[in-house]
Amino acid sequence: MTRIALVEDDAAIRDALAQILSQRGYEPVPVTDFSRTSQTVFDAACDLVLLDLGLPGVDGTVVCREIRSRSDVPIIVVTSRSSEVDEVLSMTMGADDFVAKPYSAHVLAARIEALLRRVQGSRSRPVVEHNGLSLDIEASSAAANGQTVELTRNELRLLAYLMRNAGSVVSRTALMCELWDTDAYVDDNTLTVNINRLRQTLARIGVRDYLVTHRGQGYSV
């Protein structure tokens, strides 16, 4: 059974989330000791994390960064802190999606299912190669110039989509739909943050100017 960590300090919200997940066949794993959230997630072998930002004693973005530094487990930030700054910071720290409170239970469930589906799909895809860069989907890594670098989940999704469409300009809308299944709930600047992070990651293995920006159109490789 798919195990989902609930990192939420409000007991009423946490119980409601647990009920939503149980009804859909998931196993909720409530986290209440926020001083060791990351370790709890790892010890419970969770398949996905629902993470609030306003936690007692620690900011959720810090928890997000701690989890991402040790694991590529999918993270969905679910929070009432719905400013653009909070969303961009969450994505920068490694979150895969961002859902603002109040939310629809159906929308949240759809986001969870979509993210889990993308994770499972990524693990079954082969190596993709283009213009001197090799992308190992299963290992979530890119290699060039005799060097290898690990990719975050969003970096993997972006690079795989662009490489599979090599030679064509991929619109920003198409990339947002690839990452989050919809562009209706995602600020346009969030995609820019993810693109810039991917560029920085590729630069670590000597790959620069690989992602080409087509102003007003999108990106290509």
GROMACS .gro file of C-alpha atoms in nm:
model
  221
    1MET     CA    1   0.000   0.000   0.000
    2THR     CA    2   0.125   0.350  -0.084
    3ARG     CA    3   0.234   0.529   0.233
    4ILE     CA    4   0.188   0.907   0.253
    5ALA     CA    5   0.344   1.117   0.529
    6LEU     CA    6   0.122   1.390   0.675
    7VAL     CA    7   0.343   1.668   0.807
    8GLU     CA    8   0.070   1.891   0.952
    9ASP     CA    9   0.051   2.037   1.303
   10ASP     CA   10  -0.325   2.109   1.301
   11ALA     CA   11  -0.483   1.790   1.434
   12ALA     CA   12  -0.821   1.855   1.270
   13ILE     CA   13  -0.666   1.910   0.928
   14ARG     CA   14  -0.433   1.613   0.975
   15ASP     CA   15  -0.725   1.384   1.063
   16ALA     CA   16  -0.927   1.510   0.766
   17LEU     CA   17  -0.632   1.445   0.534
   18ALA     CA   18  -0.586   1.098   0.680
   19GLN     CA   19  -0.952   1.022   0.611
   20ILE     CA   20  -0.926   1.147   0.251
   21LEU     CA   21  -0.620   0.931   0.190
   22SER     CA   22  -0.766   0.620   0.355
   23GLN     CA   23  -1.081   0.648   0.145
   24ARG     CA   24  -0.866   0.642  -0.167
   25GLY     CA   25  -0.664   0.339  -0.066
   26TYR     CA   26  -0.352   0.509   0.071
   27GLU     CA   27  -0.192   0.452   0.411
   28PRO     CA   28  -0.156   0.784   0.595
   29VAL     CA   29   0.150   0.825   0.817
   30PRO     CA   30   0.087   1.118   1.058
   31VAL     CA   31   0.400   1.306   1.167
   32THR     CA   32   0.374   1.490   1.499
   33ASP     CA   33   0.737   1.514   1.613
   34PHE     CA   34   0.855   1.797   1.389
   35SER     CA   35   1.208   1.793   1.534
   36ARG     CA   36   1.271   1.469   1.341
   37THR     CA   37   1.031   1.490   1.048
   38SER     CA   38   1.286   1.384   0.788
   39GLN     CA   39   1.391   1.076   0.983
   40THR     CA   40   1.028   0.975   1.037
   41VAL     CA   41   0.964   0.994   0.663
   42PHE     CA   42   1.267   0.778   0.591
   43ASP     CA   43   1.202   0.527   0.871
   44ALA     CA   44   0.842   0.479   0.754
   45ALA     CA   45   0.955   0.434   0.391
   46CYS     CA   46   0.694   0.683   0.276
   47ASP     CA   47   0.613   0.706  -0.095
   48LEU     CA   48   0.501   1.071  -0.085
   49VAL     CA   49   0.499   1.362   0.162
   50LEU     CA   50   0.225   1.619   0.222
   51LEU     CA   51   0.407   1.906   0.391
   52ASP     CA   52   0.272   2.213   0.570
   53LEU     CA   53   0.502   2.517   0.591
   54GLY     CA   54   0.381   2.666   0.921
   55LEU     CA   55   0.518   2.405   1.160
   56PRO     CA   56   0.598   2.469   1.529
   57GLY     CA   57   0.968   2.519   1.591
   58VAL     CA   58   1.077   2.475   1.230
   59ASP     CA   59   0.985   2.620   0.893
   60GLY     CA   60   0.844   2.372   0.643
   61THR     CA   61   1.085   2.491   0.373
   62VAL     CA   62   1.373   2.377   0.592
   63VAL     CA   63   1.210   2.036   0.633
   64CYS     CA   64   1.160   2.022   0.255
   65ARG     CA   65   1.528   2.090   0.196
   66GLU     CA   66   1.633   1.827   0.454
   67ILE     CA   67   1.416   1.559   0.292
   68ARG     CA   68   1.526   1.647  -0.059
   69SER     CA   69   1.894   1.640   0.037
   70ARG     CA   70   1.861   1.272   0.125
   71SER     CA   71   1.578   1.144  -0.093
   72ASP     CA   72   1.383   1.200  -0.414
   73VAL     CA   73   1.052   1.109  -0.247
   74PRO     CA   74   0.775   1.325  -0.399
   75ILE     CA   75   0.680   1.628  -0.187
   76ILE     CA   76   0.358   1.827  -0.213
   77VAL     CA   77   0.347   2.144  -0.005
   78VAL     CA   78  -0.006   2.197   0.134
   79THR     CA   79  -0.022   2.529   0.317
   80SER     CA   80  -0.216   2.845   0.394
   81ARG     CA   81   0.101   3.045   0.318
   82SER     CA   82   0.002   3.090  -0.044
   83SER     CA   83   0.213   3.388  -0.152
   84GLU     CA   84   0.425   3.373  -0.465
   85VAL     CA   85   0.738   3.392  -0.248
   86ASP     CA   86   0.632   3.085  -0.048
   87GLU     CA   87   0.554   2.889  -0.364
   88VAL     CA   88   0.881   2.978  -0.537
   89LEU     CA   89   1.083   2.909  -0.221
   90SER     CA   90   0.912   2.571  -0.176
   91MET     CA   91   0.990   2.468  -0.533
   92THR     CA   92   1.346   2.593  -0.496
   93MET     CA   93   1.390   2.377  -0.186
   94GLY     CA   94   1.279   2.070  -0.380
   95ALA     CA   95   0.900   2.046  -0.360
   96ASP     CA   96   0.730   1.882  -0.657
   97ASP     CA   97   0.396   2.058  -0.622
   98PHE     CA   98   0.228   2.334  -0.422
   99VAL     CA   99  -0.137   2.337  -0.308
  100ALA     CA  100  -0.280   2.635  -0.121
  101LYS     CA  101  -0.534   2.604   0.159
  102PRO     CA  102  -0.829   2.595   0.150
  103TYR     CA  103  -0.826   2.322  -0.114
  104SER     CA  104  -1.069   2.082  -0.271
  105ALA     CA  105  -1.024   1.725  -0.150
  106HIS     CA  106  -1.081   1.607  -0.508
  107VAL     CA  107  -0.815   1.842  -0.646
  108LEU     CA  108  -0.562   1.735  -0.382
  109ALA     CA  109  -0.632   1.367  -0.449
  110ALA     CA  110  -0.587   1.427  -0.822
  111ARG     CA  111  -0.253   1.600  -0.760
  112ILE     CA  112  -0.136   1.307  -0.546
  113GLU     CA  113  -0.242   1.049  -0.802
  114ALA     CA  114  -0.082   1.243  -1.088
  115LEU     CA  115   0.249   1.282  -0.905
  116LEU     CA  116   0.263   0.916  -0.806
  117ARG     CA  117   0.180   0.819  -1.164
  118ARG     CA  118   0.466   1.032  -1.296
  119VAL     CA  119   0.705   0.875  -1.044
  120GLN     CA  120   0.612   0.523  -1.150
  121GLY     CA  121   0.637   0.616  -1.517
  122SER     CA  122   0.980   0.774  -1.476
  123ARG     CA  123   1.120   0.458  -1.321
  124SER     CA  124   1.033   0.247  -1.624
  125ARG     CA  125   1.180   0.467  -1.898
  126PRO     CA  126   1.515   0.405  -2.072
  127VAL     CA  127   1.823   0.619  -2.116
  128VAL     CA  128   1.779   0.921  -2.343
  129GLU     CA  129   2.075   1.071  -2.530
  130HIS     CA  130   2.111   1.395  -2.722
  131ASN     CA  131   2.396   1.622  -2.821
  132GLY     CA  132   2.653   1.470  -2.585
  133LEU     CA  133   2.423   1.447  -2.283
  134SER     CA  134   2.296   1.114  -2.151
  135LEU     CA  135   1.990   1.102  -1.926
  136ASP     CA  136   1.936   0.792  -1.713
  137ILE     CA  137   1.566   0.802  -1.622
  138GLU     CA  138   1.578   0.517  -1.372
  139ALA     CA  139   1.878   0.658  -1.186
  140SER     CA  140   1.752   1.018  -1.217
  141SER     CA  141   2.093   1.134  -1.333
  142ALA     CA  142   2.257   1.309  -1.627
  143ALA     CA  143   2.606   1.239  -1.762
  144ALA     CA  144   2.845   1.427  -1.991
  145ASN     CA  145   3.219   1.489  -2.019
  146GLY     CA  146   3.287   1.182  -1.808
  147GLN     CA  147   3.090   1.324  -1.515
  148THR     CA  148   2.751   1.240  -1.365
  149VAL     CA  149   2.511   1.453  -1.164
  150GLU     CA  150   2.194   1.357  -0.980
  151LEU     CA  151   1.871   1.534  -1.073
  152THR     CA  152   1.573   1.632  -0.862
  153ARG     CA  153   1.238   1.499  -0.975
  154ASN     CA  154   1.140   1.823  -1.147
  155GLU     CA  155   1.478   1.851  -1.316
  156LEU     CA  156   1.437   1.496  -1.444
  157ARG     CA  157   1.089   1.561  -1.579
  158LEU     CA  158   1.192   1.883  -1.752
  159LEU     CA  159   1.507   1.744  -1.909
  160ALA     CA  160   1.341   1.419  -2.022
  161TYR     CA  161   1.054   1.605  -2.188
  162LEU     CA  162   1.286   1.848  -2.366
  163MET     CA  163   1.524   1.574  -2.482
  164ARG     CA  164   1.239   1.363  -2.617
  165ASN     CA  165   1.133   1.667  -2.816
  166ALA     CA  166   1.486   1.761  -2.921
  167GLY     CA  167   1.495   2.005  -3.210
  168SER     CA  168   1.149   2.140  -3.137
  169VAL     CA  169   1.047   2.440  -2.929
  170VAL     CA  170   0.843   2.324  -2.629
  171SER     CA  171   0.600   2.584  -2.497
  172ARG     CA  172   0.602   2.694  -2.133
  173THR     CA  173   0.242   2.574  -2.104
  174ALA     CA  174   0.338   2.226  -2.225
  175LEU     CA  175   0.622   2.208  -1.973
  176MET     CA  176   0.398   2.317  -1.687
  177CYS     CA  177   0.141   2.056  -1.784
  178GLU     CA  178   0.418   1.794  -1.797
  179LEU     CA  179   0.536   1.885  -1.447
  180TRP     CA  180   0.207   1.953  -1.273
  181ASP     CA  181  -0.062   1.814  -1.511
  182THR     CA  182  -0.213   2.163  -1.533
  183ASP     CA  183  -0.099   2.523  -1.561
  184ALA     CA  184  -0.411   2.654  -1.388
  185TYR     CA  185  -0.264   2.644  -1.036
  186VAL     CA  186   0.101   2.721  -1.109
  187ASP     CA  187   0.255   3.066  -1.129
  188ASP     CA  188   0.454   3.116  -1.448
  189ASN     CA  189   0.761   3.220  -1.250
  190THR     CA  190   0.772   2.876  -1.086
  191LEU     CA  191   0.868   2.718  -1.419
  192THR     CA  192   1.145   2.976  -1.463
  193VAL     CA  193   1.283   2.880  -1.121
  194ASN     CA  194   1.289   2.513  -1.219
  195ILE     CA  195   1.453   2.585  -1.555
  196ASN     CA  196   1.726   2.792  -1.387
  197ARG     CA  197   1.787   2.518  -1.130
  198LEU     CA  198   1.827   2.263  -1.413
  199ARG     CA  199   2.076   2.489  -1.590
  200GLN     CA  200   2.280   2.522  -1.271
  201THR     CA  201   2.277   2.144  -1.220
  202LEU     CA  202   2.395   2.073  -1.576
  203ALA     CA  203   2.670   2.333  -1.539
  204ARG     CA  204   2.817   2.116  -1.263
  205ILE     CA  205   2.912   1.858  -1.527
  206GLY     CA  206   3.033   2.119  -1.775
  207VAL     CA  207   2.711   2.137  -1.978
  208ARG     CA  208   2.628   2.502  -2.043
  209ASP     CA  209   2.389   2.667  -2.288
  210TYR     CA  210   2.217   2.330  -2.338
  211LEU     CA  211   1.871   2.470  -2.270
  212VAL     CA  212   1.782   2.735  -2.527
  213THR     CA  213   1.526   3.003  -2.438
  214HIS     CA  214   1.294   3.113  -2.719
  215ARG     CA  215   1.148   3.439  -2.591
  216GLY     CA  216   0.771   3.436  -2.600
  217GLN     CA  217   0.766   3.072  -2.718
  218GLY     CA  218   0.935   2.831  -2.479
  219TYR     CA  219   1.251   2.620  -2.462
  220SER     CA  220   1.442   2.368  -2.668
  221VAL     CA  221   1.755   2.151  -2.657
   0.00000   0.00000   0.00000
